[in-house]
Short mmCIF file of C-alpha atoms in Angstrom, two decimals:
data_model
loop_
_atom_site.label_atom_id
_atom_site.label_comp_id
_atom_site.label_asym_id
_atom_site.label_seq_id
_atom_site.Cartn_x
_atom_site.Cartn_y
_atom_site.Cartn_z
CA VAL A 1 21.72 25.61 7.17
CA ASN A 2 20.73 24.90 4.04
CA ALA A 3 17.70 26.27 1.99
CA HIS A 4 15.89 24.05 -0.45
CA THR A 5 16.86 24.45 -4.18
CA THR A 6 15.61 22.36 -7.33
CA THR A 7 18.18 20.26 -6.90
CA ALA A 8 16.85 18.96 -2.95
CA CYS A 9 13.89 17.40 -1.81
CA THR A 10 11.61 18.26 0.66
CA LEU A 11 10.86 15.05 2.09
CA PHE A 12 13.45 13.25 3.94
CA GLY A 13 12.97 10.47 6.12
CA LEU A 14 11.47 6.82 5.38
CA TYR A 15 7.73 7.27 3.87
CA HIS A 16 5.11 3.97 3.17
CA PHE A 17 2.78 5.34 -0.25
CA LEU A 18 -0.03 3.33 -1.36
CA PHE A 19 -1.11 4.89 -5.18
CA THR A 20 -4.60 3.10 -7.80
CA GLY A 21 -5.21 3.75 -11.05
CA PHE A 22 -5.07 2.52 -14.43
CA ASP A 23 -2.42 0.86 -17.58
CA LYS A 24 -2.90 -0.27 -20.61
CA ASN A 25 -3.71 -3.60 -18.92
CA GLY A 26 -6.21 -2.31 -16.46
CA PRO A 27 -6.45 -1.30 -13.36
CA LEU A 28 -3.07 -1.35 -10.84
CA ALA A 29 -2.44 -1.01 -7.07
CA ILE A 30 1.44 0.03 -5.63
CA ALA A 31 2.02 0.27 -1.92
CA GLY A 32 5.35 0.38 -0.84
CA ALA A 33 8.29 2.06 1.15
CA PHE A 34 11.02 5.16 0.27
CA GLY A 35 13.65 6.17 2.13
CA ILE A 36 15.43 9.73 0.98
CA ASP A 37 18.21 11.45 2.50
CA ALA A 38 19.22 15.12 3.19
CA GLY A 39 20.47 14.85 -1.46
CA GLY A 40 16.91 13.46 -2.38
CA ASN A 41 18.48 9.91 -2.99
CA VAL A 42 15.78 7.17 -2.59
CA THR A 43 16.32 3.69 -1.69
CA GLY A 44 12.68 0.85 -0.65
CA GLU A 45 10.81 -1.58 -2.20
CA GLU A 46 7.51 -1.98 -3.19
CA ASP A 47 3.91 -4.30 -4.28
CA PHE A 48 2.88 -4.03 -7.09
CA PHE A 49 -0.07 -5.57 -8.85
CA ASP A 50 -2.19 -5.62 -12.36
CA PRO A 51 -4.75 -7.93 -14.36
CA VAL A 52 -1.06 -9.71 -16.21
CA GLY A 53 1.12 -10.51 -12.57
CA GLU A 54 1.76 -9.20 -9.49
CA ARG A 55 4.88 -8.94 -8.12
CA GLY A 56 6.37 -8.38 -3.73
CA GLY A 57 8.49 -6.70 -2.62
CA PRO A 58 11.42 -5.85 -5.18
CA PHE A 59 13.55 -2.91 -4.09
CA ILE A 60 13.51 0.27 -5.94
CA ALA A 61 16.00 3.39 -6.73
CA GLY A 62 15.30 6.78 -6.88
CA THR A 63 15.84 10.59 -7.39
CA CYS A 64 12.95 13.04 -4.96
CA THR A 65 13.67 16.39 -6.16
CA ASN A 66 11.53 19.49 -5.40
CA SER A 67 9.14 21.94 -7.72
CA THR A 68 9.04 26.45 -8.01
CA THR A 69 6.27 25.73 -5.92
CA SER A 70 6.65 25.31 -2.03
CA ASN A 71 6.02 21.75 -0.75
CA GLN A 72 5.61 20.48 -4.29
CA GLY A 73 7.78 17.95 -6.32
CA THR A 74 9.03 15.23 -8.60
CA LEU A 75 9.94 11.20 -7.24
CA SER A 76 11.23 9.32 -9.92
CA LEU A 77 10.83 5.20 -8.01
CA THR A 78 12.69 2.49 -10.71
CA VAL A 79 12.68 -1.27 -10.31
CA SER A 80 12.80 -2.08 -13.67
CA GLU A 81 10.34 0.76 -15.22
CA THR A 82 10.60 4.62 -13.44
CA PHE A 83 7.51 6.03 -12.72
CA ASN A 84 7.72 9.51 -12.51
CA TYR A 85 4.80 11.14 -9.13
CA THR A 86 4.71 14.17 -8.40
CA PHE A 87 3.84 15.40 -4.86
CA VAL A 88 1.86 17.44 -2.34
CA LEU A 89 3.09 17.67 1.39
CA LEU A 90 0.10 18.31 2.91
CA PRO A 91 -0.07 20.74 5.61
CA GLY A 92 -2.04 20.99 8.97
CA SER A 93 -0.88 16.81 9.51
CA GLY A 94 -1.15 17.47 12.73
CA GLY A 95 2.84 17.18 13.34
CA THR A 96 2.71 13.86 11.11
CA PRO A 97 4.36 14.75 7.10
CA ARG A 98 1.89 13.31 4.83
CA GLY A 99 0.75 13.82 1.62
CA GLN A 100 -1.15 13.12 -1.86
CA LEU A 101 0.46 12.35 -5.79
CA ALA A 102 0.05 10.94 -9.04
CA GLU A 103 1.10 9.75 -12.06
CA SER A 104 -0.09 10.90 -15.03
CA ASP A 105 -0.01 9.48 -18.66
CA ASP A 106 3.90 8.71 -18.43
CA ALA A 107 4.65 6.54 -20.72
CA VAL A 108 6.45 3.11 -18.99
CA PRO A 109 7.26 0.37 -20.88
CA PHE A 110 5.30 -2.59 -20.80
CA PHE A 111 2.22 -0.89 -18.79
CA GLY A 112 1.99 1.72 -21.75
CA PRO A 113 0.52 4.82 -20.74
CA VAL A 114 0.06 4.52 -16.57
CA SER A 115 -2.92 7.02 -14.83
CA GLY A 116 -3.50 7.47 -11.44
CA SER A 117 -3.52 8.82 -7.72
CA GLY A 118 -2.40 7.74 -4.24
CA VAL A 119 -1.27 9.09 -0.43
CA PHE A 120 1.21 8.76 1.04
CA VAL A 121 2.82 9.50 4.75
CA GLN A 122 5.93 9.24 6.45
CA VAL A 123 6.47 6.29 9.32
CA PRO A 124 8.69 4.70 11.74
CA THR A 125 10.95 1.73 11.67
CA GLY A 126 9.86 -1.46 12.86
CA ALA A 127 5.94 -1.00 13.56
CA SER A 128 4.22 -4.10 13.95
CA LEU A 129 0.67 -5.02 14.41
CA SER A 130 -0.88 -6.37 17.88
CA GLY A 131 -4.41 -5.53 18.88
CA ASP A 132 -7.73 -5.66 17.09
CA TYR A 133 -7.71 -4.30 13.40
CA ALA A 134 -10.65 -4.08 10.32
CA PHE A 135 -9.39 -3.22 7.04
CA GLY A 136 -10.77 -2.65 3.70
CA LEU A 137 -9.48 -3.45 0.31
CA VAL A 138 -10.01 -3.42 -2.90
CA GLY A 139 -9.48 -4.75 -6.77
CA SER A 140 -10.60 -7.74 -9.36
CA ASP A 141 -10.81 -10.93 -9.28
CA PRO A 142 -10.14 -12.96 -12.74
CA SER A 143 -12.20 -12.19 -14.83
CA SER A 144 -11.53 -8.36 -13.91
CA SER A 145 -15.20 -8.53 -12.55
CA ARG A 146 -14.51 -5.84 -9.74
CA THR A 147 -14.30 -7.17 -6.01
CA SER A 148 -14.64 -6.10 -2.46
CA VAL A 149 -13.80 -7.06 1.71
CA VAL A 150 -14.28 -5.46 4.49
CA GLY A 151 -13.47 -7.16 7.72
CA ARG A 152 -11.47 -8.01 11.08
CA PHE A 153 -8.98 -9.35 13.20
CA THR A 154 -7.50 -10.04 15.95
CA ALA A 155 -3.58 -10.24 15.54
CA SER A 156 -0.85 -10.96 18.45
CA ASN A 157 2.21 -13.05 18.71
CA GLY A 158 1.73 -13.48 15.46
CA ASN A 159 -0.81 -14.98 14.79
CA LEU A 160 -4.50 -14.05 12.97
CA SER A 161 -7.72 -15.01 15.23
CA ALA A 162 -11.52 -14.45 15.69
CA GLY A 163 -11.29 -13.10 11.55
CA PHE A 164 -14.48 -12.76 9.90
CA ALA A 165 -15.05 -10.10 6.20
CA ASP A 166 -18.21 -9.69 4.10
CA ILE A 167 -17.23 -10.25 0.56
CA ASN A 168 -18.72 -8.38 -2.47
CA ASP A 169 -17.31 -9.79 -5.74
CA ALA A 170 -19.13 -8.57 -8.72
CA GLY A 171 -22.52 -8.92 -6.76
CA THR A 172 -22.18 -12.19 -5.17
CA VAL A 173 -21.95 -11.53 -1.33
CA THR A 174 -21.04 -13.61 0.94
CA PRO A 175 -20.98 -12.25 5.01
CA ASN A 176 -18.70 -13.16 7.50
CA ALA A 177 -16.63 -14.96 5.26
CA SER A 178 -13.62 -16.95 7.55
CA VAL A 179 -10.12 -14.77 8.44
CA THR A 180 -7.50 -16.34 10.15
CA GLY A 181 -3.63 -15.90 9.17
CA THR A 182 -0.07 -15.65 10.58
CA VAL A 183 2.13 -12.69 10.09
CA TYR A 184 5.93 -12.07 10.57
CA PRO A 185 8.26 -9.69 11.70
CA SER A 186 9.16 -6.83 9.64
CA ASP A 187 12.07 -5.47 7.89
CA GLN A 188 14.09 -2.25 7.83
CA TYR A 189 11.17 -0.35 5.58
CA SER A 190 8.65 -2.21 8.32
CA ARG A 191 7.36 -3.78 5.87
CA ILE A 192 5.37 -7.66 7.29
CA GLY A 193 4.99 -10.45 5.50
CA ALA A 194 1.22 -11.92 5.83
CA THR A 195 -0.97 -14.85 5.27
CA LEU A 196 -4.77 -14.72 5.01
CA MET A 197 -7.35 -17.54 4.52
CA MET A 198 -10.00 -15.64 3.37
CA ASP A 199 -13.03 -17.58 2.20
CA GLY A 200 -11.12 -20.66 1.44
CA GLU A 201 -8.89 -18.69 -1.12
CA ASN A 202 -5.36 -17.87 0.02
CA HIS A 203 -3.69 -14.31 -0.20
CA GLY A 204 -0.03 -13.14 0.80
CA PHE A 205 -0.41 -9.64 1.75
CA SER A 206 2.31 -7.39 2.22
CA ILE A 207 1.46 -5.17 5.22
CA TYR A 208 2.73 -1.97 4.86
CA VAL A 209 2.93 -0.36 8.76
CA ASN A 210 2.51 3.53 8.77
CA SER A 211 2.20 2.63 13.30
CA SER A 212 0.70 0.62 15.57
CA SER A 213 -2.48 2.37 14.48
CA ASP A 214 -2.58 1.80 10.42
CA GLY A 215 -0.77 0.88 7.77
CA PHE A 216 -0.68 0.09 3.57
CA VAL A 217 -2.33 -3.13 2.70
CA ILE A 218 -1.71 -5.08 -1.00
CA ASP A 219 -1.94 -8.42 -1.92
CA HIS A 220 0.86 -9.92 -4.03
CA TRP A 221 0.99 -13.26 -4.52
CA GLY A 222 -2.75 -15.43 -5.06
CA GLY A 223 -3.65 -18.93 -6.44
CA SER A 224 -5.44 -19.70 -9.37
CA GLY A 225 -8.51 -17.67 -9.86
CA GLU A 226 -7.99 -15.91 -6.49
CA ALA A 227 -9.25 -11.73 -6.44
CA ALA A 228 -5.91 -9.81 -6.12
CA LEU A 229 -6.95 -7.20 -3.93
CA ALA A 230 -5.20 -3.66 -1.87
CA GLY A 231 -6.77 -1.18 0.50
CA ILE A 232 -6.15 0.00 4.20
CA LEU A 233 -5.63 -1.54 7.96
CA SER A 234 -6.91 0.32 11.65
CA SER A 235 -7.28 0.02 14.56
CA GLN A 236 -10.25 -0.88 16.26
CA GLY A 237 -11.14 0.62 19.33
CA ASN A 238 -13.88 -1.09 21.83
CA ALA A 239 -14.04 -4.90 19.36
CA GLY A 240 -16.72 -6.67 20.06
CA THR A 241 -18.96 -4.37 22.04
CA TYR A 242 -21.29 -3.64 19.74
CA ASN A 243 -24.81 -4.72 19.36
CA ASN A 244 -28.14 -3.51 17.79
CA SER A 245 -30.96 -3.12 20.17
#
């Protein structure tokens, strides 16, 4: 067994991540998948949005190296630009490796200084969605006003049904908005494409499925005048059984 060195990575296998922060254009969000081999080489894919635009599913390449501090290191992920994330692997994660990452004022071409933080978790391949799920999303509308959405849906055989959401767009609240849509098969990185219609807005989401019970969600395209959103998805237990009596 070879000991880790400063040129090897303490991370190995397939991971998903969700990162939020700011670039020179304003708020940004990135969700993606990266696979790391024994030599610290990285391959994967990611989805991205900021106020200037969105992109869905480009492949990434890069490297992972350890720091001199145990369970810490650097992830360098490149699409057309390189983002350098520092990471820490958290202890006591219940057998599933997970951690936190940060990008601090890296001068990324086109994006300018980038700062923010996120989370990552090791995942299986070929994960899928089936059953009841709740979700929470945040982002901004075309006027850069903050937007948030919480809701739920049932996923079965590629269809989303029994969905509704509460939407807050810059203080304008829309309760019980209808949610319908379709999900597609998982790719090699456990990324699922989905189309959702929420309150008359059509969104294309990528769902990075961490397990059958949770995942990271990001908007990779929307029609003109629609919000860009990112957040989390979690299985919903005992759906439909709540009452306030």
